Amino acid sequence: MVKTLKSRTVVICGGGFTAGLISRQLTAQGIDVLVLERGGDHTGAAEARLPNQRDELRWDVHAGLVQDWSVETYSLRHASSEHALPVRRMEGFLPGEGMGGAANHWNGQTWRWAEYDPMLRTRLEARYGKRAIPPELTVQDWGVTYPELEPYHALWEKLFGISGKAGNIRGQIQPGGNPFEAPRQDEYPQPPLPPTEAGLIFSKAAESLGHKPFPMAAANSPNAYTNPDGMQLGQCQFCGHCERFICEANAKASPEVLLYPMLLKRPKFELRLHSHVTRIEYDRKAKRARGVRYVDLLSGEEYLQPADVVILASFTMSNTKHLLVSGIGKPYDPKTGSGVVGKNFCHQTMSGVNVHFRDRWINPFLASGASQTCIDEFNGDNFDHSGLGFFGGGYIYSNTTSGRPITKRLLPPGTPQWGSKWKQANADWYAHSFNIYVHGSWYPHRENYLDLDPTYQDAYGQPLVRMTFDIRENELRMSEYLTRKAAEIARASGATIVGTPSPRKGPYDARVYQTTHVTGGTVMGADPHTSVVSPHLQHWDAENLFVVGASVYPFNAGYNPTGPLGALSLRLGDDLVRYVQRPQML
């Protein structure tokens, strides 16, 4: 029997990064907020304390901080003509579990997207003509501009103590920064991390080819830092345990360090852990969300939580699933191109080439998650795509984040996979190798989408999210082009051995990690016929329902998605303050 609880002002589904930022804005104005999170509290647990925090097998290989795939997974097919099967061991991307979500185990690589990205379709049509964009490439504008988001970018970077070197301050290009950066009002809150040996080698090689290398902006704190809320970060120890780990030094900016300890002290905030949301209660006639249903995972009880405002702030897949299961919005149909829920599902296109130096000590274990050096000449529309046969791009960088012994072994081509020669190659090259990597975009394709699987269910009896998804021609061509650029830098580096370049190939394989940056499914835009939510992230079919997360991105750029998510979340928090005071379409 479902128990109905006392109504709340705002209920947020998902207790991660975006939920924390929205709650910060709302509770600062005395607005009642309840957050429902399916996982627990990692604070003080084994994953946050030495020596267990350094357990590479538990947290990296076995992905101990991510979604339990035995409870809920996704199914995959490469085309709508195929039968989808559940992914039993998902490695392609890693949704988080617990207070703070996936931002607990992120690397800290931080970007503002290009100034033109929120208006990408308008940009491409103006530069190349409307007929240049293939009909199957369903890129669209966000309905919001970068100047509208810039103040929120600045606030988020101060809250999370981001370190870096500005490349464009109020339109003036700054030496040492990214010359392609969207204009900022000020420098980063903290100076950049010191370069690694790999970064120094990469910089010299890139400069010899006429490129302009710069330090990646990072959420790994180079110094002790106190943010505007009085929350503190420690100094990064360059221990090489960022991605897939919680930082034991509290030096990696994350929600469980900077947001939730503060929020839990505010009288208008409540966090209910181990609360798995199953659906939104939707009044179709009134076009309103009445609340959410959830299961208390500790007691097994099911509850109905009424609310004046409902916010979906979960991972991309969960946001989409909640709308599909609850029947809110029209599901996307690839045959007709109609419908909106589930469309424009994207990932990220990664590739690279290894370099090996007999006489240079790389010491890969002395690194942080974002201690990289980059170039941005081949990202997005920073270069002319005329005649190339693709759109999009990515940044190229010296990818040294750790030297962990199980998963971080770079060996020259032709090395045996086992035995004494394999052991000798590890001894010879472990401290002498790194990867020059491409972090590439993924633009939406008409046949890449999410829906509900008609056959397979999760542990709660609900249909799995089904991915109809493959690497299409645009991304294959883009990856081939950018990997050649990475190989040019590799050859210019003076490496003793340059590995075999590895551009992305099809078909899409969910067993191979490609970043946790999956986007789309509940995309934003100014037209309700092509978007799920408005530019203010308000659902077109339910005035009091809002959606935030990477699921609202109409495409995936060549940058990590966290920066714009921070800006969109803080902006939504301010919008919701106004909405609670006077409910209306924003």
JSON list of C-alpha atoms in Angstrom, two decimals, residues 355-533:
[
{"chain": "A", "resi": 355, "resn": "VAL", "atom": "CA", "xyz": [54.19, 7.94, -27.07]},
{"chain": "A", "resi": 356, "resn": "HIS", "atom": "CA", "xyz": [57.18, 6.27, -25.40]},
{"chain": "A", "resi": 357, "resn": "PHE", "atom": "CA", "xyz": [60.43, 8.02, -24.39]},
{"chain": "A", "resi": 358, "resn": "ARG", "atom": "CA", "xyz": [63.45, 5.93, -23.47]},
{"chain": "A", "resi": 359, "resn": "ASP", "atom": "CA", "xyz": [65.32, 8.86, -21.88]},
{"chain": "A", "resi": 360, "resn": "ARG", "atom": "CA", "xyz": [62.48, 10.95, -20.37]},
{"chain": "A", "resi": 361, "resn": "TRP", "atom": "CA", "xyz": [60.95, 10.21, -16.97]},
{"chain": "A", "resi": 362, "resn": "ILE", "atom": "CA", "xyz": [57.19, 10.82, -17.24]},
{"chain": "A", "resi": 363, "resn": "ASN", "atom": "CA", "xyz": [56.34, 9.54, -13.73]},
{"chain": "A", "resi": 364, "resn": "PRO", "atom": "CA", "xyz": [52.62, 9.16, -14.55]},
{"chain": "A", "resi": 365, "resn": "PHE", "atom": "CA", "xyz": [51.70, 8.47, -10.91]},
{"chain": "A", "resi": 366, "resn": "LEU", "atom": "CA", "xyz": [52.43, 12.15, -10.10]},
{"chain": "A", "resi": 367, "resn": "ALA", "atom": "CA", "xyz": [49.25, 13.53, -11.60]},
{"chain": "A", "resi": 368, "resn": "SER", "atom": "CA", "xyz": [45.74, 14.71, -10.90]},
{"chain": "A", "resi": 369, "resn": "GLY", "atom": "CA", "xyz": [42.55, 14.18, -12.83]},
{"chain": "A", "resi": 370, "resn": "ALA", "atom": "CA", "xyz": [42.92, 17.44, -14.73]},
{"chain": "A", "resi": 371, "resn": "SER", "atom": "CA", "xyz": [46.67, 18.11, -14.75]},
{"chain": "A", "resi": 372, "resn": "GLN", "atom": "CA", "xyz": [46.73, 18.13, -18.54]},
{"chain": "A", "resi": 373, "resn": "THR", "atom": "CA", "xyz": [47.98, 20.47, -21.25]},
{"chain": "A", "resi": 374, "resn": "CYS", "atom": "CA", "xyz": [45.66, 21.05, -24.23]},
{"chain": "A", "resi": 375, "resn": "ILE", "atom": "CA", "xyz": [45.22, 22.64, -27.61]},
{"chain": "A", "resi": 376, "resn": "ASP", "atom": "CA", "xyz": [41.81, 23.79, -28.87]},
{"chain": "A", "resi": 377, "resn": "GLU", "atom": "CA", "xyz": [42.47, 24.57, -32.54]},
{"chain": "A", "resi": 378, "resn": "PHE", "atom": "CA", "xyz": [40.43, 21.57, -33.70]},
{"chain": "A", "resi": 379, "resn": "ASN", "atom": "CA", "xyz": [37.44, 21.76, -31.37]},
{"chain": "A", "resi": 380, "resn": "GLY", "atom": "CA", "xyz": [33.85, 22.50, -32.39]},
{"chain": "A", "resi": 381, "resn": "ASP", "atom": "CA", "xyz": [33.79, 25.05, -35.19]},
{"chain": "A", "resi": 382, "resn": "ASN", "atom": "CA", "xyz": [37.17, 26.59, -34.31]},
{"chain": "A", "resi": 383, "resn": "PHE", "atom": "CA", "xyz": [38.41, 25.46, -37.75]},
{"chain": "A", "resi": 384, "resn": "ASP", "atom": "CA", "xyz": [36.95, 25.46, -41.24]},
{"chain": "A", "resi": 385, "resn": "HIS", "atom": "CA", "xyz": [34.92, 22.31, -41.97]},
{"chain": "A", "resi": 386, "resn": "SER", "atom": "CA", "xyz": [34.35, 23.08, -45.64]},
{"chain": "A", "resi": 387, "resn": "GLY", "atom": "CA", "xyz": [34.86, 19.93, -47.68]},
{"chain": "A", "resi": 388, "resn": "LEU", "atom": "CA", "xyz": [35.75, 17.74, -44.69]},
{"chain": "A", "resi": 389, "resn": "GLY", "atom": "CA", "xyz": [32.52, 15.76, -44.66]},
{"chain": "A", "resi": 390, "resn": "PHE", "atom": "CA", "xyz": [31.82, 16.21, -40.96]},
{"chain": "A", "resi": 391, "resn": "PHE", "atom": "CA", "xyz": [31.03, 18.77, -38.28]},
{"chain": "A", "resi": 392, "resn": "GLY", "atom": "CA", "xyz": [32.36, 18.95, -34.73]},
{"chain": "A", "resi": 393, "resn": "GLY", "atom": "CA", "xyz": [35.79, 18.34, -33.25]},
{"chain": "A", "resi": 394, "resn": "GLY", "atom": "CA", "xyz": [37.59, 18.11, -29.95]},
{"chain": "A", "resi": 395, "resn": "TYR", "atom": "CA", "xyz": [40.51, 19.23, -27.86]},
{"chain": "A", "resi": 396, "resn": "ILE", "atom": "CA", "xyz": [43.82, 17.35, -28.00]},
{"chain": "A", "resi": 397, "resn": "TYR", "atom": "CA", "xyz": [45.83, 16.92, -24.81]},
{"chain": "A", "resi": 398, "resn": "SER", "atom": "CA", "xyz": [48.53, 15.14, -22.86]},
{"chain": "A", "resi": 399, "resn": "ASN", "atom": "CA", "xyz": [46.43, 12.57, -21.05]},
{"chain": "A", "resi": 400, "resn": "THR", "atom": "CA", "xyz": [48.29, 11.83, -17.83]},
{"chain": "A", "resi": 401, "resn": "THR", "atom": "CA", "xyz": [45.93, 11.44, -14.88]},
{"chain": "A", "resi": 402, "resn": "SER", "atom": "CA", "xyz": [47.53, 8.54, -13.00]},
{"chain": "A", "resi": 403, "resn": "GLY", "atom": "CA", "xyz": [49.93, 5.63, -13.07]},
{"chain": "A", "resi": 404, "resn": "ARG", "atom": "CA", "xyz": [47.75, 3.12, -11.24]},
{"chain": "A", "resi": 405, "resn": "PRO", "atom": "CA", "xyz": [49.31, -0.35, -11.65]},
{"chain": "A", "resi": 406, "resn": "ILE", "atom": "CA", "xyz": [46.32, -2.37, -12.86]},
{"chain": "A", "resi": 407, "resn": "THR", "atom": "CA", "xyz": [44.73, -0.20, -15.54]},
{"chain": "A", "resi": 408, "resn": "LYS", "atom": "CA", "xyz": [47.39, 2.36, -16.49]},
{"chain": "A", "resi": 409, "resn": "ARG", "atom": "CA", "xyz": [50.05, 0.46, -18.41]},
{"chain": "A", "resi": 410, "resn": "LEU", "atom": "CA", "xyz": [51.04, 1.87, -21.80]},
{"chain": "A", "resi": 411, "resn": "LEU", "atom": "CA", "xyz": [53.16, -0.52, -23.87]},
{"chain": "A", "resi": 412, "resn": "PRO", "atom": "CA", "xyz": [54.68, -0.19, -27.35]},
{"chain": "A", "resi": 413, "resn": "PRO", "atom": "CA", "xyz": [53.06, -1.88, -30.35]},
{"chain": "A", "resi": 414, "resn": "GLY", "atom": "CA", "xyz": [53.94, -5.55, -30.69]},
{"chain": "A", "resi": 415, "resn": "THR", "atom": "CA", "xyz": [54.39, -6.17, -26.95]},
{"chain": "A", "resi": 416, "resn": "PRO", "atom": "CA", "xyz": [53.20, -9.68, -25.98]},
{"chain": "A", "resi": 417, "resn": "GLN", "atom": "CA", "xyz": [50.12, -9.69, -23.77]},
{"chain": "A", "resi": 418, "resn": "TRP", "atom": "CA", "xyz": [51.63, -11.98, -21.13]},
{"chain": "A", "resi": 419, "resn": "GLY", "atom": "CA", "xyz": [54.85, -13.68, -20.05]},
{"chain": "A", "resi": 420, "resn": "SER", "atom": "CA", "xyz": [58.41, -12.53, -19.35]},
{"chain": "A", "resi": 421, "resn": "LYS", "atom": "CA", "xyz": [58.60, -10.17, -22.34]},
{"chain": "A", "resi": 422, "resn": "TRP", "atom": "CA", "xyz": [55.38, -8.46, -21.22]},
{"chain": "A", "resi": 423, "resn": "LYS", "atom": "CA", "xyz": [56.84, -8.05, -17.72]},
{"chain": "A", "resi": 424, "resn": "GLN", "atom": "CA", "xyz": [60.07, -6.63, -19.10]},
{"chain": "A", "resi": 425, "resn": "ALA", "atom": "CA", "xyz": [58.20, -4.14, -21.31]},
{"chain": "A", "resi": 426, "resn": "ASN", "atom": "CA", "xyz": [56.27, -2.94, -18.25]},
{"chain": "A", "resi": 427, "resn": "ALA", "atom": "CA", "xyz": [59.54, -2.38, -16.38]},
{"chain": "A", "resi": 428, "resn": "ASP", "atom": "CA", "xyz": [61.06, -0.59, -19.36]},
{"chain": "A", "resi": 429, "resn": "TRP", "atom": "CA", "xyz": [58.21, 1.74, -20.26]},
{"chain": "A", "resi": 430, "resn": "TYR", "atom": "CA", "xyz": [55.98, 2.30, -17.21]},
{"chain": "A", "resi": 431, "resn": "ALA", "atom": "CA", "xyz": [57.63, 5.61, -16.24]},
{"chain": "A", "resi": 432, "resn": "HIS", "atom": "CA", "xyz": [58.39, 6.62, -19.82]},
{"chain": "A", "resi": 433, "resn": "SER", "atom": "CA", "xyz": [55.04, 6.73, -21.62]},
{"chain": "A", "resi": 434, "resn": "PHE", "atom": "CA", "xyz": [51.89, 8.79, -21.93]},
{"chain": "A", "resi": 435, "resn": "ASN", "atom": "CA", "xyz": [48.91, 9.18, -24.22]},
{"chain": "A", "resi": 436, "resn": "ILE", "atom": "CA", "xyz": [48.09, 12.07, -26.54]},
{"chain": "A", "resi": 437, "resn": "TYR", "atom": "CA", "xyz": [44.33, 11.99, -26.52]},
{"chain": "A", "resi": 438, "resn": "VAL", "atom": "CA", "xyz": [41.41, 13.45, -28.44]},
{"chain": "A", "resi": 439, "resn": "HIS", "atom": "CA", "xyz": [38.31, 14.43, -26.48]},
{"chain": "A", "resi": 440, "resn": "GLY", "atom": "CA", "xyz": [35.81, 14.64, -29.31]},
{"chain": "A", "resi": 441, "resn": "SER", "atom": "CA", "xyz": [32.27, 15.84, -29.81]},
{"chain": "A", "resi": 442, "resn": "TRP", "atom": "CA", "xyz": [29.27, 13.69, -30.71]},
{"chain": "A", "resi": 443, "resn": "TYR", "atom": "CA", "xyz": [26.50, 15.32, -32.70]},
{"chain": "A", "resi": 444, "resn": "PRO", "atom": "CA", "xyz": [22.96, 13.90, -32.71]},
{"chain": "A", "resi": 445, "resn": "HIS", "atom": "CA", "xyz": [21.81, 11.53, -35.42]},
{"chain": "A", "resi": 446, "resn": "ARG", "atom": "CA", "xyz": [18.19, 10.88, -36.30]},
{"chain": "A", "resi": 447, "resn": "GLU", "atom": "CA", "xyz": [18.57, 7.15, -35.54]},
{"chain": "A", "resi": 448, "resn": "ASN", "atom": "CA", "xyz": [20.33, 7.53, -32.16]},
{"chain": "A", "resi": 449, "resn": "TYR", "atom": "CA", "xyz": [17.72, 7.73, -29.40]},
{"chain": "A", "resi": 450, "resn": "LEU", "atom": "CA", "xyz": [16.36, 6.37, -26.10]},
{"chain": "A", "resi": 451, "resn": "ASP", "atom": "CA", "xyz": [13.04, 4.66, -25.41]},
{"chain": "A", "resi": 452, "resn": "LEU", "atom": "CA", "xyz": [11.62, 1.98, -23.11]},
{"chain": "A", "resi": 453, "resn": "ASP", "atom": "CA", "xyz": [12.54, -1.62, -23.76]},
{"chain": "A", "resi": 454, "resn": "PRO", "atom": "CA", "xyz": [9.41, -3.70, -24.48]},
{"chain": "A", "resi": 455, "resn": "THR", "atom": "CA", "xyz": [10.98, -6.92, -23.17]},
{"chain": "A", "resi": 456, "resn": "TYR", "atom": "CA", "xyz": [13.41, -6.37, -20.30]},
{"chain": "A", "resi": 457, "resn": "GLN", "atom": "CA", "xyz": [12.74, -4.92, -16.84]},
{"chain": "A", "resi": 458, "resn": "ASP", "atom": "CA", "xyz": [14.78, -3.74, -13.86]},
{"chain": "A", "resi": 459, "resn": "ALA", "atom": "CA", "xyz": [14.57, -5.03, -10.28]},
{"chain": "A", "resi": 460, "resn": "TYR", "atom": "CA", "xyz": [11.53, -2.80, -9.65]},
{"chain": "A", "resi": 461, "resn": "GLY", "atom": "CA", "xyz": [9.55, -4.26, -12.53]},
{"chain": "A", "resi": 462, "resn": "GLN", "atom": "CA", "xyz": [9.99, -1.21, -14.74]},
{"chain": "A", "resi": 463, "resn": "PRO", "atom": "CA", "xyz": [11.17, -1.38, -18.36]},
{"chain": "A", "resi": 464, "resn": "LEU", "atom": "CA", "xyz": [14.84, -0.78, -19.01]},
{"chain": "A", "resi": 465, "resn": "VAL", "atom": "CA", "xyz": [15.92, 2.28, -20.94]},
{"chain": "A", "resi": 466, "resn": "ARG", "atom": "CA", "xyz": [16.76, 1.04, -24.44]},
{"chain": "A", "resi": 467, "resn": "MET", "atom": "CA", "xyz": [19.60, 2.64, -26.40]},
{"chain": "A", "resi": 468, "resn": "THR", "atom": "CA", "xyz": [19.27, 2.53, -30.16]},
{"chain": "A", "resi": 469, "resn": "PHE", "atom": "CA", "xyz": [22.73, 3.81, -30.77]},
{"chain": "A", "resi": 470, "resn": "ASP", "atom": "CA", "xyz": [25.77, 3.54, -32.99]},
{"chain": "A", "resi": 471, "resn": "ILE", "atom": "CA", "xyz": [28.77, 5.57, -34.15]},
{"chain": "A", "resi": 472, "resn": "ARG", "atom": "CA", "xyz": [27.59, 7.29, -37.31]},
{"chain": "A", "resi": 473, "resn": "GLU", "atom": "CA", "xyz": [29.54, 8.60, -40.28]},
{"chain": "A", "resi": 474, "resn": "ASN", "atom": "CA", "xyz": [29.94, 12.14, -38.93]},
{"chain": "A", "resi": 475, "resn": "GLU", "atom": "CA", "xyz": [31.77, 10.96, -35.80]},
{"chain": "A", "resi": 476, "resn": "LEU", "atom": "CA", "xyz": [33.83, 8.34, -37.66]},
{"chain": "A", "resi": 477, "resn": "ARG", "atom": "CA", "xyz": [35.15, 10.97, -40.08]},
{"chain": "A", "resi": 478, "resn": "MET", "atom": "CA", "xyz": [35.73, 13.51, -37.31]},
{"chain": "A", "resi": 479, "resn": "SER", "atom": "CA", "xyz": [37.66, 10.97, -35.23]},
{"chain": "A", "resi": 480, "resn": "GLU", "atom": "CA", "xyz": [39.84, 10.00, -38.19]},
{"chain": "A", "resi": 481, "resn": "TYR", "atom": "CA", "xyz": [40.69, 13.66, -38.87]},
{"chain": "A", "resi": 482, "resn": "LEU", "atom": "CA", "xyz": [41.48, 14.63, -35.27]},
{"chain": "A", "resi": 483, "resn": "THR", "atom": "CA", "xyz": [43.45, 11.47, -34.54]},
{"chain": "A", "resi": 484, "resn": "ARG", "atom": "CA", "xyz": [45.72, 12.36, -37.46]},
{"chain": "A", "resi": 485, "resn": "LYS", "atom": "CA", "xyz": [46.29, 15.76, -35.81]},
{"chain": "A", "resi": 486, "resn": "ALA", "atom": "CA", "xyz": [47.15, 14.03, -32.52]},
{"chain": "A", "resi": 487, "resn": "ALA", "atom": "CA", "xyz": [49.58, 11.75, -34.38]},
{"chain": "A", "resi": 488, "resn": "GLU", "atom": "CA", "xyz": [51.31, 14.79, -35.88]},
{"chain": "A", "resi": 489, "resn": "ILE", "atom": "CA", "xyz": [51.96, 16.12, -32.38]},
{"chain": "A", "resi": 490, "resn": "ALA", "atom": "CA", "xyz": [53.15, 12.67, -31.29]},
{"chain": "A", "resi": 491, "resn": "ARG", "atom": "CA", "xyz": [55.67, 12.54, -34.12]},
{"chain": "A", "resi": 492, "resn": "ALA", "atom": "CA", "xyz": [56.85, 16.08, -33.31]},
{"chain": "A", "resi": 493, "resn": "SER", "atom": "CA", "xyz": [57.42, 15.16, -29.66]},
{"chain": "A", "resi": 494, "resn": "GLY", "atom": "CA", "xyz": [60.68, 13.32, -30.28]},
{"chain": "A", "resi": 495, "resn": "ALA", "atom": "CA", "xyz": [59.31, 10.10, -28.85]},
{"chain": "A", "resi": 496, "resn": "THR", "atom": "CA", "xyz": [61.46, 6.97, -29.14]},
{"chain": "A", "resi": 497, "resn": "ILE", "atom": "CA", "xyz": [58.37, 5.03, -30.20]},
{"chain": "A", "resi": 498, "resn": "VAL", "atom": "CA", "xyz": [55.08, 6.45, -31.46]},
{"chain": "A", "resi": 499, "resn": "GLY", "atom": "CA", "xyz": [52.24, 3.99, -31.07]},
{"chain": "A", "resi": 500, "resn": "THR", "atom": "CA", "xyz": [49.60, 3.17, -33.64]},
{"chain": "A", "resi": 501, "resn": "PRO", "atom": "CA", "xyz": [46.96, 5.94, -33.84]},
{"chain": "A", "resi": 502, "resn": "SER", "atom": "CA", "xyz": [43.54, 4.62, -32.85]},
{"chain": "A", "resi": 503, "resn": "PRO", "atom": "CA", "xyz": [40.64, 6.64, -34.30]},
{"chain": "A", "resi": 504, "resn": "ARG", "atom": "CA", "xyz": [37.21, 5.60, -33.16]},
{"chain": "A", "resi": 505, "resn": "LYS", "atom": "CA", "xyz": [35.71, 2.67, -35.05]},
{"chain": "A", "resi": 506, "resn": "GLY", "atom": "CA", "xyz": [32.25, 1.16, -35.03]},
{"chain": "A", "resi": 507, "resn": "PRO", "atom": "CA", "xyz": [30.10, -0.45, -33.90]},
{"chain": "A", "resi": 508, "resn": "TYR", "atom": "CA", "xyz": [29.42, 1.24, -30.55]},
{"chain": "A", "resi": 509, "resn": "ASP", "atom": "CA", "xyz": [30.66, -1.00, -27.73]},
{"chain": "A", "resi": 510, "resn": "ALA", "atom": "CA", "xyz": [29.22, -0.37, -24.25]},
{"chain": "A", "resi": 511, "resn": "ARG", "atom": "CA", "xyz": [32.05, -2.43, -22.72]},
{"chain": "A", "resi": 512, "resn": "VAL", "atom": "CA", "xyz": [34.66, 0.21, -23.61]},
{"chain": "A", "resi": 513, "resn": "TYR", "atom": "CA", "xyz": [34.82, 3.36, -21.49]},
{"chain": "A", "resi": 514, "resn": "GLN", "atom": "CA", "xyz": [34.42, 6.61, -23.45]},
{"chain": "A", "resi": 515, "resn": "THR", "atom": "CA", "xyz": [33.67, 9.13, -20.63]},
{"chain": "A", "resi": 516, "resn": "THR", "atom": "CA", "xyz": [30.53, 9.35, -18.54]},
{"chain": "A", "resi": 517, "resn": "HIS", "atom": "CA", "xyz": [29.35, 12.27, -20.70]},
{"chain": "A", "resi": 518, "resn": "VAL", "atom": "CA", "xyz": [26.15, 10.95, -22.26]},
{"chain": "A", "resi": 519, "resn": "THR", "atom": "CA", "xyz": [23.72, 13.69, -23.24]},
{"chain": "A", "resi": 520, "resn": "GLY", "atom": "CA", "xyz": [20.28, 14.26, -24.70]},
{"chain": "A", "resi": 521, "resn": "GLY", "atom": "CA", "xyz": [16.90, 12.60, -24.22]},
{"chain": "A", "resi": 522, "resn": "THR", "atom": "CA", "xyz": [15.16, 15.61, -22.63]},
{"chain": "A", "resi": 523, "resn": "VAL", "atom": "CA", "xyz": [16.61, 18.35, -24.81]},
{"chain": "A", "resi": 524, "resn": "MET", "atom": "CA", "xyz": [16.08, 22.08, -24.30]},
{"chain": "A", "resi": 525, "resn": "GLY", "atom": "CA", "xyz": [15.01, 24.58, -26.94]},
{"chain": "A", "resi": 526, "resn": "ALA", "atom": "CA", "xyz": [12.66, 27.43, -27.84]},
{"chain": "A", "resi": 527, "resn": "ASP", "atom": "CA", "xyz": [10.30, 25.24, -29.91]},
{"chain": "A", "resi": 528, "resn": "PRO", "atom": "CA", "xyz": [8.04, 22.75, -28.05]},
{"chain": "A", "resi": 529, "resn": "HIS", "atom": "CA", "xyz": [7.80, 20.65, -31.23]},
{"chain": "A", "resi": 530, "resn": "THR", "atom": "CA", "xyz": [11.54, 19.90, -31.13]},
{"chain": "A", "resi": 531, "resn": "SER", "atom": "CA", "xyz": [12.37, 20.12, -27.42]},
{"chain": "A", "resi": 532, "resn": "VAL", "atom": "CA", "xyz": [11.24, 18.65, -24.11]},
{"chain": "A", "resi": 533, "resn": "VAL", "atom": "CA", "xyz": [11.96, 21.67, -21.95]}
]
